[in-house]
Coordinates of N, CA, C and O in Angstrom, one line a residue:
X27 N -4.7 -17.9 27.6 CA -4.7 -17.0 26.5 C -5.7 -17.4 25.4 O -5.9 -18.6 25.2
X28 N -6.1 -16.8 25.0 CA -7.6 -16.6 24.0 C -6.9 -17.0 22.7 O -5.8 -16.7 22.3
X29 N -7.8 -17.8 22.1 CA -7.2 -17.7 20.6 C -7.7 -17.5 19.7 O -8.9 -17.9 19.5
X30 N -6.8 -16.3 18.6 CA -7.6 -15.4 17.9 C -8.3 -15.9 17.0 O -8.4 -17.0 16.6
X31 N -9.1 -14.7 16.7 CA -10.5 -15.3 15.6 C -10.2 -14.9 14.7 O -9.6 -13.8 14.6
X32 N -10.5 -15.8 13.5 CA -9.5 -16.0 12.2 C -10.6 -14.5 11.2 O -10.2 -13.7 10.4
X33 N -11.8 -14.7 11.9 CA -12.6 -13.4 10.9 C -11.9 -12.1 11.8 O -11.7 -11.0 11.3
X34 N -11.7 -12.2 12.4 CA -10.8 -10.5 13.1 C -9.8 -10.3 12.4 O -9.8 -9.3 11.8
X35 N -8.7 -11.3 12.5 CA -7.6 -11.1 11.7 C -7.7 -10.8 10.2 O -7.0 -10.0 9.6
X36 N -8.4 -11.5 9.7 CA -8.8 -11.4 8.3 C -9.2 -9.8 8.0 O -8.8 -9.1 7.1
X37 N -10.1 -9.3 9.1 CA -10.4 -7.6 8.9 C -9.3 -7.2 9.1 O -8.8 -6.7 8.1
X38 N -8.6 -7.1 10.1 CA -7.1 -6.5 10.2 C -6.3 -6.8 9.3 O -5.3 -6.1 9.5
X39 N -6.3 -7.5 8.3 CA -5.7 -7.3 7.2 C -6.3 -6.8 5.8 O -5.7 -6.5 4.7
X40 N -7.6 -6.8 6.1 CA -7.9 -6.2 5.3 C -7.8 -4.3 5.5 O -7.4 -3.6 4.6
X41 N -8.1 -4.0 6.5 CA -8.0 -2.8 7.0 C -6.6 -2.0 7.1 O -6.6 -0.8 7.3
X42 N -5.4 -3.1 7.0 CA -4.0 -2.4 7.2 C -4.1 -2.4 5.9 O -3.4 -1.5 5.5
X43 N -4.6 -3.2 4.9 CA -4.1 -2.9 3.2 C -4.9 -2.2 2.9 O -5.1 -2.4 1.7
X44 N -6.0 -0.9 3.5 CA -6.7 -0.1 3.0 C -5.5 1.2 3.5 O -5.3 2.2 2.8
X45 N -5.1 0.9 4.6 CA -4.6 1.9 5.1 C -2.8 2.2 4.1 O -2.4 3.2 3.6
X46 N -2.4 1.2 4.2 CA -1.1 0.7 3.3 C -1.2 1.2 1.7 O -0.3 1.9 1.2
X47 N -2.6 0.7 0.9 CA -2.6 1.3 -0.1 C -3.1 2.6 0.0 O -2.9 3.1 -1.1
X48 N -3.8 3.4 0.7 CA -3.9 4.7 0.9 C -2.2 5.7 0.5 O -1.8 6.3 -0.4
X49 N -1.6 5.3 1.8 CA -0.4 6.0 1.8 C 0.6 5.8 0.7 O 1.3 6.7 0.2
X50 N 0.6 4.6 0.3 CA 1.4 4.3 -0.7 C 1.0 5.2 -1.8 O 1.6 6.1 -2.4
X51 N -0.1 5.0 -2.0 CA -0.7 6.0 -3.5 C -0.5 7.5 -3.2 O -0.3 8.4 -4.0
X52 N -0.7 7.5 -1.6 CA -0.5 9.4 -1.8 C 0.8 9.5 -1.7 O 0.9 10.5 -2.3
X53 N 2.0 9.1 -1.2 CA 3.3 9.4 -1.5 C 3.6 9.0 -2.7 O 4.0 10.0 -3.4
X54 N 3.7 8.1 -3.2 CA 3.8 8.0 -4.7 C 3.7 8.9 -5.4 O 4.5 9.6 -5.9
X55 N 2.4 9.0 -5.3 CA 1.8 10.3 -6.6 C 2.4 11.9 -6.2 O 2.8 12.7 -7.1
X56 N 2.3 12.1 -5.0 CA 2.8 13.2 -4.5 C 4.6 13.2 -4.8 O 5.2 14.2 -5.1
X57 N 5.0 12.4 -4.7 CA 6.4 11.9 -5.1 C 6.9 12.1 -6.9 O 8.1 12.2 -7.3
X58 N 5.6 12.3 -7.8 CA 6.0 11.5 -8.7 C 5.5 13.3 -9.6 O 5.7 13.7 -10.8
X59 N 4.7 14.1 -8.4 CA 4.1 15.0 -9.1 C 4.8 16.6 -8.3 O 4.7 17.8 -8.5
X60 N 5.3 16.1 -7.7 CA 6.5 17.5 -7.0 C 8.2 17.1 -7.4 O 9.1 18.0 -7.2
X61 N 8.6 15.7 -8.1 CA 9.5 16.1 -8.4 C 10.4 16.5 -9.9 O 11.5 16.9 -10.1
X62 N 9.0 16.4 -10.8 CA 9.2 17.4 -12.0 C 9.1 18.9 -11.8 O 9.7 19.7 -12.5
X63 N 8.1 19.2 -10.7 CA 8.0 20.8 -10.7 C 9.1 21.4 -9.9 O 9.4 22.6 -9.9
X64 N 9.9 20.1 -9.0 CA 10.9 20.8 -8.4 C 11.9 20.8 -9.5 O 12.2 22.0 -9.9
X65 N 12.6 20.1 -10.1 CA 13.5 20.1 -10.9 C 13.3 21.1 -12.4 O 14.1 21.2 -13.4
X66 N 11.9 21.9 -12.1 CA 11.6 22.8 -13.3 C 12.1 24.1 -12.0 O 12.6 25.2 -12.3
X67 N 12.0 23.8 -11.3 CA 12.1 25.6 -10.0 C 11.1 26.3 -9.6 O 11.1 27.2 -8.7
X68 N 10.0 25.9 -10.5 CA 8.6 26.4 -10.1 C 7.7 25.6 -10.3 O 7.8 24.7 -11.0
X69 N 6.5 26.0 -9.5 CA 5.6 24.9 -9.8 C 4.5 25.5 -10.2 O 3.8 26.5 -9.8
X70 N 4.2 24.7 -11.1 CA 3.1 25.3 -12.5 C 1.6 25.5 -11.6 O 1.5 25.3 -10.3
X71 N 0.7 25.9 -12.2 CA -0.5 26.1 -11.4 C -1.8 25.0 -11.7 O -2.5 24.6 -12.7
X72 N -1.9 24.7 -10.3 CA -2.6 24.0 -10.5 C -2.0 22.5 -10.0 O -2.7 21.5 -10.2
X73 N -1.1 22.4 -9.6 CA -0.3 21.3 -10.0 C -0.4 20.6 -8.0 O 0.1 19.6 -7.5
X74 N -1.1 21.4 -7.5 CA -2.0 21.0 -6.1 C -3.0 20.0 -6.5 O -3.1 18.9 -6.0
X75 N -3.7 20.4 -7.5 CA -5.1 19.5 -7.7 C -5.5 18.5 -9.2 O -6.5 18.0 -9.6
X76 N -4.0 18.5 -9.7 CA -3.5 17.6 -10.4 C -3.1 16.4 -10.0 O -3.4 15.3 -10.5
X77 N -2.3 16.5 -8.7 CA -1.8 15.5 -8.1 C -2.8 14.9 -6.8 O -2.6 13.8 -6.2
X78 N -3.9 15.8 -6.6 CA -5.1 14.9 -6.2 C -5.5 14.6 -6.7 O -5.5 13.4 -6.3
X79 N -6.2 14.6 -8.1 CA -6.5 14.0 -8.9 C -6.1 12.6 -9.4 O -6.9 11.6 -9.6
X80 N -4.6 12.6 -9.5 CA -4.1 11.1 -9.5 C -3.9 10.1 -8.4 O -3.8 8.9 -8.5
X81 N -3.9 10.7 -7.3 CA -4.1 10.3 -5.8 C -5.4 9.5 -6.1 O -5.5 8.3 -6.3
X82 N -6.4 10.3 -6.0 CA -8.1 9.4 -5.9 C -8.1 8.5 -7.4 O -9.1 7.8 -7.5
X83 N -7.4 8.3 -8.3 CA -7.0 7.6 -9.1 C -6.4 6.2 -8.5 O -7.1 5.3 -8.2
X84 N -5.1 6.4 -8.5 CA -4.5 5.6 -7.7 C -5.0 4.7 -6.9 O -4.8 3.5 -7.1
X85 N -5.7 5.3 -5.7 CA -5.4 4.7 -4.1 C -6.4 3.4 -4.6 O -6.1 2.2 -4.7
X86 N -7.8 3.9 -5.1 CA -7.9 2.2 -5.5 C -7.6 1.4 -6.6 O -8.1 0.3 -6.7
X87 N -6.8 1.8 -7.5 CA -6.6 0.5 -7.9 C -4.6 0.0 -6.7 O -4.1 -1.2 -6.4
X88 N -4.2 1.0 -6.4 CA -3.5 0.2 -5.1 C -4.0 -1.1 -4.3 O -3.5 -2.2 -4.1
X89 N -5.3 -0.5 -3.9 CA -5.9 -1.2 -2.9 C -6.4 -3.0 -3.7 O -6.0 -4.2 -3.4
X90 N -7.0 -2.5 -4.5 CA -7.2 -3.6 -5.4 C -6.3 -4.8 -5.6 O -6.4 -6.0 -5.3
X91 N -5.1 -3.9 -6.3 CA -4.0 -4.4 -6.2 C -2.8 -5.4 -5.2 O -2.0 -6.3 -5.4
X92 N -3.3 -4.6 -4.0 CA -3.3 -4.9 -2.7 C -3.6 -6.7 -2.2 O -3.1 -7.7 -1.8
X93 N -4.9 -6.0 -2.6 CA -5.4 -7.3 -2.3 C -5.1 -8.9 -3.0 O -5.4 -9.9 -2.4
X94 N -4.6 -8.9 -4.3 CA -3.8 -9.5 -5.1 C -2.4 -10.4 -4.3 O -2.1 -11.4 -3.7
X95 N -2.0 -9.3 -4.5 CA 0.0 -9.4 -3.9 C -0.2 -9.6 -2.1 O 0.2 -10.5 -1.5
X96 N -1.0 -8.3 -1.5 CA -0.9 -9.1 -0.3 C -0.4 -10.4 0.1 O 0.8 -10.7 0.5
X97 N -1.8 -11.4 0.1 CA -1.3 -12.6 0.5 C 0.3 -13.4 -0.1 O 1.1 -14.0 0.6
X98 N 0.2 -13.2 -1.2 CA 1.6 -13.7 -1.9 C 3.0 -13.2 -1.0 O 3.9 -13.9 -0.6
X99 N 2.6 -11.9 -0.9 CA 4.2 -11.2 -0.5 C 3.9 -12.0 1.3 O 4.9 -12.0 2.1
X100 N 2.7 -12.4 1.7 CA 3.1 -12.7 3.1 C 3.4 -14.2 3.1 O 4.1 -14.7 4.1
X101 N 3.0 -14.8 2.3 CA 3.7 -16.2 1.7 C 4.9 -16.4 1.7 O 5.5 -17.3 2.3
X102 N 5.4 -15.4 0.6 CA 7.2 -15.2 0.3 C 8.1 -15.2 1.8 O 9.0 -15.9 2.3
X103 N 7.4 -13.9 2.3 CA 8.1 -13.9 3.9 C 8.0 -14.9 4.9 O 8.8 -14.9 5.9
X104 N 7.4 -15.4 4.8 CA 7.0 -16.5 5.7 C 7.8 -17.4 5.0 O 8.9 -17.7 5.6
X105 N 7.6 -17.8 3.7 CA 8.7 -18.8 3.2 C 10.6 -18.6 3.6 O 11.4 -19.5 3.7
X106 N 10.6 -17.1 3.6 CA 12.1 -16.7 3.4 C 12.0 -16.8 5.1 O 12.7 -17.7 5.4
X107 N 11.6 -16.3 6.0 CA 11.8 -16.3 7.1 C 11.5 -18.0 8.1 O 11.7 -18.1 9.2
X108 N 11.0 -18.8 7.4 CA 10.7 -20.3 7.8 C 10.9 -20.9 7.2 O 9.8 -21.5 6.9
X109 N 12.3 -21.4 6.3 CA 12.0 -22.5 5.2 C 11.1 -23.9 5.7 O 10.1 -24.3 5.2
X110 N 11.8 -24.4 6.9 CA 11.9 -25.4 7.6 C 10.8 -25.6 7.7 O 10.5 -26.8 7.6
X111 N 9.7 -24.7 7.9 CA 7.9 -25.2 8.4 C 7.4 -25.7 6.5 O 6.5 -26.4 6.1
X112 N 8.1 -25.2 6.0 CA 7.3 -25.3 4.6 C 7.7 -26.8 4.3 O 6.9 -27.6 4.5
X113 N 8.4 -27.0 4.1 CA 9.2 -28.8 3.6 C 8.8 -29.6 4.2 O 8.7 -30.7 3.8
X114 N 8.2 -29.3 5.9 CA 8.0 -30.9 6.8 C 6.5 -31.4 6.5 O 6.0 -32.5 7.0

């Protein structure tokens, strides 16, 4: 069995947190911008390209962001799912 190359993996994480902060920002925002118009009963005009607008806002500083917490949050997991490798 081949053993992986540490620059591949590194793109693959970089490329799932492009994709990760993508989606997150457009459900968010889409989340954050259809549930005042639903709880008004109608939805105001314009309020399609409003919430694009905060979308292409968003998604990079997500990504950005991303790239911050990433590594941390896969630290934490690794920590919480292996105490044992971290102490020896």
């Amino acid at each position: 069995m081949e053993k992986p190359n540490p620059k591949r993996e590194k793109l693959t994480i970089i490329v799932a947190q492009v994709f990760i902060s993508c989606l997150m920002a457009l459900l968010m925002t889409f989340f954050f911008a259809v549930l005042p118009e639903a709880l008004r009963t109608d939805f105001a005009p314009g309020w399609g390209w409003i919430w694009l607008r905060d979308w292409l806002t968003a998604w990079p500083v997500a990504f950005v962001l991303s790239l911050g917490v990433g590594p941390l949050a896969f630290k934490l997991a690794f920590w919480l799912l292996h105490p044992r490798r971290i102490t020896e």
